[in-house]
Amino acid sequence: MKLSISIICSLGITTVLAQHNLSWTPPGPDDVRGPCPMLNTLANHGILPHSGYNISQEITIKALSSAVNFTSNLAEFLFAFALTTNPEQNATVFNLHQLGTHDILEHDASLSRSDKFFNTSDAFNKDVFAETTSYWPGDVIDLQKAATSRHARALTSVGKNPSFTFSELARGFAHGEVAALPLVFGDRVAGTAPKDLVVSFFENERLPVDLGWKTPALAIGNLDLCEMTQRVINASGATLEQAQEILPCIDFDA
Ligand code: HEM
Ligand SMILES: *[C@@H]1O[C@H](CO)[C@@H](O)[C@H](O)[C@H]1NC(C)=O
Ligand SMILES: *[C@@H]1O[C@H](CO)[C@@H](O)[C@H](O)[C@H]1NC(C)=O
Ligand SMILES: *[C@@H]1O[C@H](CO)[C@@H](O)[C@H](O)[C@H]1NC(C)=O
Ligand SMILES: *[C@@H]1O[C@H](CO)[C@@H](O)[C@H](O)[C@H]1NC(C)=O
Ligand SMILES: *[C@@H]1O[C@H](CO)[C@@H](O)[C@H](O)[C@H]1NC(C)=O
Ligand SMILES: *[C@@H]1O[C@H](CO)[C@@H](O)[C@H](O)[C@H]1NC(C)=O
Ligand SMILES: [Mg+2]
């Protein structure tokens, strides 16, 4: 019974997405947002709680599945990381602002956020994003352009931010965030994404259905994200063999 209710619920959201009739409301004064443009987006659509608070594992799994077709294993994996940002003991929920606690998951040299040393990472920063998009010439972002922008942002931060840090976890996350773009917005075989969709998503924190975006027709699992991340590391100058050594992939869905 519980299972069939959740199937009906997720089908309902899928239908809304397919009809390109998503509601969208910007955050109000009591709502929180954070450093992840996608989770902010899903909250703006009410696919995650619009308040940005009290995000449980079940809510995360349903939201990521219905909106971007992440497998429940991948959603659970990311949720477990998210929980580490809630300072309460034995927490079962997180909020979007907690994700921005510096140097847990949130890191310097983001594509669309200022370093925490200078300002909040909860809000889009147009100057930072202008630097990122300057490395995205043309209509298509490929892995090379994505990796180049990622690297350039790190060099800029190193030069400007006296407290710059980039841990191993940050490095892995930063490459994984880049890898999510072709998987969610573009072509997972080519490793490309249409620039207009990606730019609209970052700037508006809104799913770009008006530009023709649809929920990926193929599910995205741990292995997909990990292998795309290896390709980003490879495009950053490592050989594929080195990338596989740095980030070994395990198929949690197998
Ligand atoms: C429960 C799931 C998720 C968690 C816990 C999470 C967490 C985070 C965190 C903490 C950051 C900030 C890192 C930084 O300092 O830049 C971030 C950034 C990012 N996330 Fe998420 N995220 C999740 C799901 C997703 C999904 C589904 C996408 C799909 C597109 C996504 C795309 C991104 C991108 C592109 C960035 C980089 C933003 C930038 O560099 O400005 N995330 N995420
Ligand atoms: C779109 O969604 C709104 C709000 O839920 C609803 O009132 C409207 O009837 C929907 N339109 C279509 C064409 O489904
Ligand atoms: C959400 O979390 C806050 C803070 O922990 C709590 O006060 C509030 O009652 C929760 N709201 C819901 C709807 O669970
Ligand atoms: C957290 O969980 C542990 C193990 O179940 C328990 O011993 C501890 O009292 C809990 N702490 C709080 C603050 O609930
Ligand atoms: C810091 O971020 C806030 C919120 O986005 C913005 O209004 C403000 O202009 C920023 N300040 C600086 C110095 O960049
Ligand atoms: C998610 O992917 C599966 C196949 O991997 C597909 O059957 C399903 O329709 C997709 N979900 C959505 C919402 O498009
Ligand atoms: C990425 O991997 C491919 C295949 O192993 C290799 O030909 C290419 O040189 C690698 N890229 C870099 C920058 O090393
Ligand atoms: Mg950051």
PDB file of N, CA and C in Angstrom, residues 69-75 77-78 176 179-180 183 188 219-232 244 247-254:
ATOM      1  N   ASN A  69      15.692  12.276 -12.165  1.00  0.00           N
ATOM      2  CA  ASN A  69      15.858  10.837 -12.404  1.00  0.00           C
ATOM      3  C   ASN A  69      17.125  10.253 -11.789  1.00  0.00           C
ATOM      4  N   PHE A  70      17.509  10.721 -10.597  1.00  0.00           N
ATOM      5  CA  PHE A  70      18.579  10.067  -9.846  1.00  0.00           C
ATOM      6  C   PHE A  70      18.012   8.789  -9.221  1.00  0.00           C
ATOM      7  N   THR A  71      18.806   7.722  -9.206  1.00  0.00           N
ATOM      8  CA  THR A  71      18.373   6.495  -8.544  1.00  0.00           C
ATOM      9  C   THR A  71      18.283   6.744  -7.038  1.00  0.00           C
ATOM     10  N   SER A  72      17.499   5.907  -6.351  1.00  0.00           N
ATOM     11  CA  SER A  72      17.377   6.110  -4.909  1.00  0.00           C
ATOM     12  C   SER A  72      18.715   5.861  -4.220  1.00  0.00           C
ATOM     13  N   ASN A  73      19.535   4.963  -4.767  1.00  0.00           N
ATOM     14  CA  ASN A  73      20.856   4.752  -4.153  1.00  0.00           C
ATOM     15  C   ASN A  73      21.732   5.992  -4.234  1.00  0.00           C
ATOM     16  N   LEU A  74      21.703   6.664  -5.367  1.00  0.00           N
ATOM     17  CA  LEU A  74      22.507   7.886  -5.498  1.00  0.00           C
ATOM     18  C   LEU A  74      21.958   8.976  -4.583  1.00  0.00           C
ATOM     19  N   ALA A  75      20.631   9.087  -4.522  1.00  0.00           N
ATOM     20  CA  ALA A  75      20.023  10.095  -3.650  1.00  0.00           C
ATOM     21  C   ALA A  75      20.366   9.815  -2.185  1.00  0.00           C
ATOM     22  N   PHE A  77      22.984   8.221  -1.043  1.00  0.00           N
ATOM     23  CA  PHE A  77      24.420   8.492  -0.905  1.00  0.00           C
ATOM     24  C   PHE A  77      24.653   9.985  -0.685  1.00  0.00           C
ATOM     25  N   LEU A  78      24.004  10.830  -1.487  1.00  0.00           N
ATOM     26  CA  LEU A  78      24.168  12.277  -1.348  1.00  0.00           C
ATOM     27  C   LEU A  78      23.524  12.785  -0.063  1.00  0.00           C
ATOM     28  N   GLY A 176      32.624  16.324  -9.340  1.00  0.00           N
ATOM     29  CA  GLY A 176      31.311  15.668  -9.426  1.00  0.00           C
ATOM     30  C   GLY A 176      30.200  16.643  -9.781  1.00  0.00           C
ATOM     31  N   ALA A 179      30.336  17.196 -13.358  1.00  0.00           N
ATOM     32  CA  ALA A 179      29.870  16.002 -14.062  1.00  0.00           C
ATOM     33  C   ALA A 179      28.350  15.896 -14.088  1.00  0.00           C
ATOM     34  N   ALA A 180      27.695  16.487 -13.086  1.00  0.00           N
ATOM     35  CA  ALA A 180      26.225  16.420 -13.042  1.00  0.00           C
ATOM     36  C   ALA A 180      25.600  17.196 -14.203  1.00  0.00           C
ATOM     37  N   LEU A 183      25.008  15.102 -17.377  1.00  0.00           N
ATOM     38  CA  LEU A 183      24.068  14.029 -17.040  1.00  0.00           C
ATOM     39  C   LEU A 183      22.639  14.564 -16.926  1.00  0.00           C
ATOM     40  N   ARG A 188      24.892  12.342 -22.096  1.00  0.00           N
ATOM     41  CA  ARG A 188      25.814  11.617 -21.217  1.00  0.00           C
ATOM     42  C   ARG A 188      26.867  10.849 -22.008  1.00  0.00           C
ATOM     43  N   ALA A 219      17.755   6.855 -16.045  1.00  0.00           N
ATOM     44  CA  ALA A 219      18.107   7.104 -14.647  1.00  0.00           C
ATOM     45  C   ALA A 219      19.605   7.377 -14.516  1.00  0.00           C
ATOM     46  N   ILE A 220      19.965   8.171 -13.522  1.00  0.00           N
ATOM     47  CA  ILE A 220      21.355   8.508 -13.228  1.00  0.00           C
ATOM     48  C   ILE A 220      21.715   7.869 -11.894  1.00  0.00           C
ATOM     49  N   GLY A 221      22.673   6.948 -11.929  1.00  0.00           N
ATOM     50  CA  GLY A 221      23.086   6.237 -10.719  1.00  0.00           C
ATOM     51  C   GLY A 221      24.495   6.632 -10.297  1.00  0.00           C
ATOM     52  N   ASN A 222      24.927   6.048  -9.175  1.00  0.00           N
ATOM     53  CA  ASN A 222      26.282   6.312  -8.669  1.00  0.00           C
ATOM     54  C   ASN A 222      27.340   6.102  -9.741  1.00  0.00           C
ATOM     55  N   LEU A 223      27.187   5.008 -10.500  1.00  0.00           N
ATOM     56  CA  LEU A 223      28.207   4.669 -11.491  1.00  0.00           C
ATOM     57  C   LEU A 223      28.253   5.720 -12.597  1.00  0.00           C
ATOM     58  N   ASP A 224      27.076   6.169 -13.022  1.00  0.00           N
ATOM     59  CA  ASP A 224      27.031   7.210 -14.065  1.00  0.00           C
ATOM     60  C   ASP A 224      27.743   8.477 -13.593  1.00  0.00           C
ATOM     61  N   LEU A 225      27.434   8.882 -12.362  1.00  0.00           N
ATOM     62  CA  LEU A 225      28.036  10.112 -11.841  1.00  0.00           C
ATOM     63  C   LEU A 225      29.544   9.929 -11.645  1.00  0.00           C
ATOM     64  N   CYS A 226      29.920   8.762 -11.122  1.00  0.00           N
ATOM     65  CA  CYS A 226      31.342   8.506 -10.868  1.00  0.00           C
ATOM     66  C   CYS A 226      32.126   8.464 -12.175  1.00  0.00           C
ATOM     67  N   GLU A 227      31.603   7.771 -13.184  1.00  0.00           N
ATOM     68  CA  GLU A 227      32.340   7.665 -14.452  1.00  0.00           C
ATOM     69  C   GLU A 227      32.422   9.010 -15.157  1.00  0.00           C
ATOM     70  N   MET A 228      31.353   9.812 -15.069  1.00  0.00           N
ATOM     71  CA  MET A 228      31.408  11.146 -15.675  1.00  0.00           C
ATOM     72  C   MET A 228      32.428  12.009 -14.921  1.00  0.00           C
ATOM     73  N   THR A 229      32.496  11.819 -13.601  1.00  0.00           N
ATOM     74  CA  THR A 229      33.474  12.562 -12.802  1.00  0.00           C
ATOM     75  C   THR A 229      34.898  12.166 -13.208  1.00  0.00           C
ATOM     76  N   GLN A 230      35.119  10.878 -13.447  1.00  0.00           N
ATOM     77  CA  GLN A 230      36.440  10.440 -13.943  1.00  0.00           C
ATOM     78  C   GLN A 230      36.764  11.131 -15.268  1.00  0.00           C
ATOM     79  N   ARG A 231      35.760  11.281 -16.117  1.00  0.00           N
ATOM     80  CA  ARG A 231      35.998  11.953 -17.409  1.00  0.00           C
ATOM     81  C   ARG A 231      36.340  13.431 -17.203  1.00  0.00           C
ATOM     82  N   VAL A 232      35.728  14.059 -16.185  1.00  0.00           N
ATOM     83  CA  VAL A 232      36.062  15.463 -15.878  1.00  0.00           C
ATOM     84  C   VAL A 232      37.502  15.549 -15.375  1.00  0.00           C
ATOM     85  N   GLN A 244      40.942   7.010 -12.734  1.00  0.00           N
ATOM     86  CA  GLN A 244      40.331   5.813 -12.134  1.00  0.00           C
ATOM     87  C   GLN A 244      40.995   5.465 -10.801  1.00  0.00           C
ATOM     88  N   LEU A 247      39.701   8.183  -8.269  1.00  0.00           N
ATOM     89  CA  LEU A 247      38.287   7.999  -7.945  1.00  0.00           C
ATOM     90  C   LEU A 247      37.783   6.655  -8.491  1.00  0.00           C
ATOM     91  N   PRO A 248      38.008   5.566  -7.721  1.00  0.00           N
ATOM     92  CA  PRO A 248      37.493   4.275  -8.186  1.00  0.00           C
ATOM     93  C   PRO A 248      35.959   4.264  -8.129  1.00  0.00           C
ATOM     94  N   CYS A 249      35.324   3.634  -9.080  1.00  0.00           N
ATOM     95  CA  CYS A 249      33.847   3.629  -9.126  1.00  0.00           C
ATOM     96  C   CYS A 249      33.271   2.286  -8.703  1.00  0.00           C
ATOM     97  N   ILE A 250      32.211   2.363  -7.923  1.00  0.00           N
ATOM     98  CA  ILE A 250      31.479   1.165  -7.500  1.00  0.00           C
ATOM     99  C   ILE A 250      30.032   1.355  -7.935  1.00  0.00           C
ATOM    100  N   ASP A 251      29.445   0.317  -8.509  1.00  0.00           N
ATOM    101  CA  ASP A 251      28.050   0.419  -8.949  1.00  0.00           C
ATOM    102  C   ASP A 251      27.118   0.017  -7.804  1.00  0.00           C
ATOM    103  N   PHE A 252      26.596   1.012  -7.077  1.00  0.00           N
ATOM    104  CA  PHE A 252      25.715   0.737  -5.936  1.00  0.00           C
ATOM    105  C   PHE A 252      24.373   0.155  -6.380  1.00  0.00           C
ATOM    106  N   ASP A 253      24.022   0.353  -7.646  1.00  0.00           N
ATOM    107  CA  ASP A 253      22.719  -0.125  -8.116  1.00  0.00           C
ATOM    108  C   ASP A 253      22.776  -1.570  -8.621  1.00  0.00           C
ATOM    109  N   ALA A 254      24.014  -2.095  -8.756  1.00  0.00           N
ATOM    110  CA  ALA A 254      24.141  -3.448  -9.338  1.00  0.00           C
ATOM    111  C   ALA A 254      23.674  -4.512  -8.345  1.00  0.00           C
TER     112      ALA A 254
END
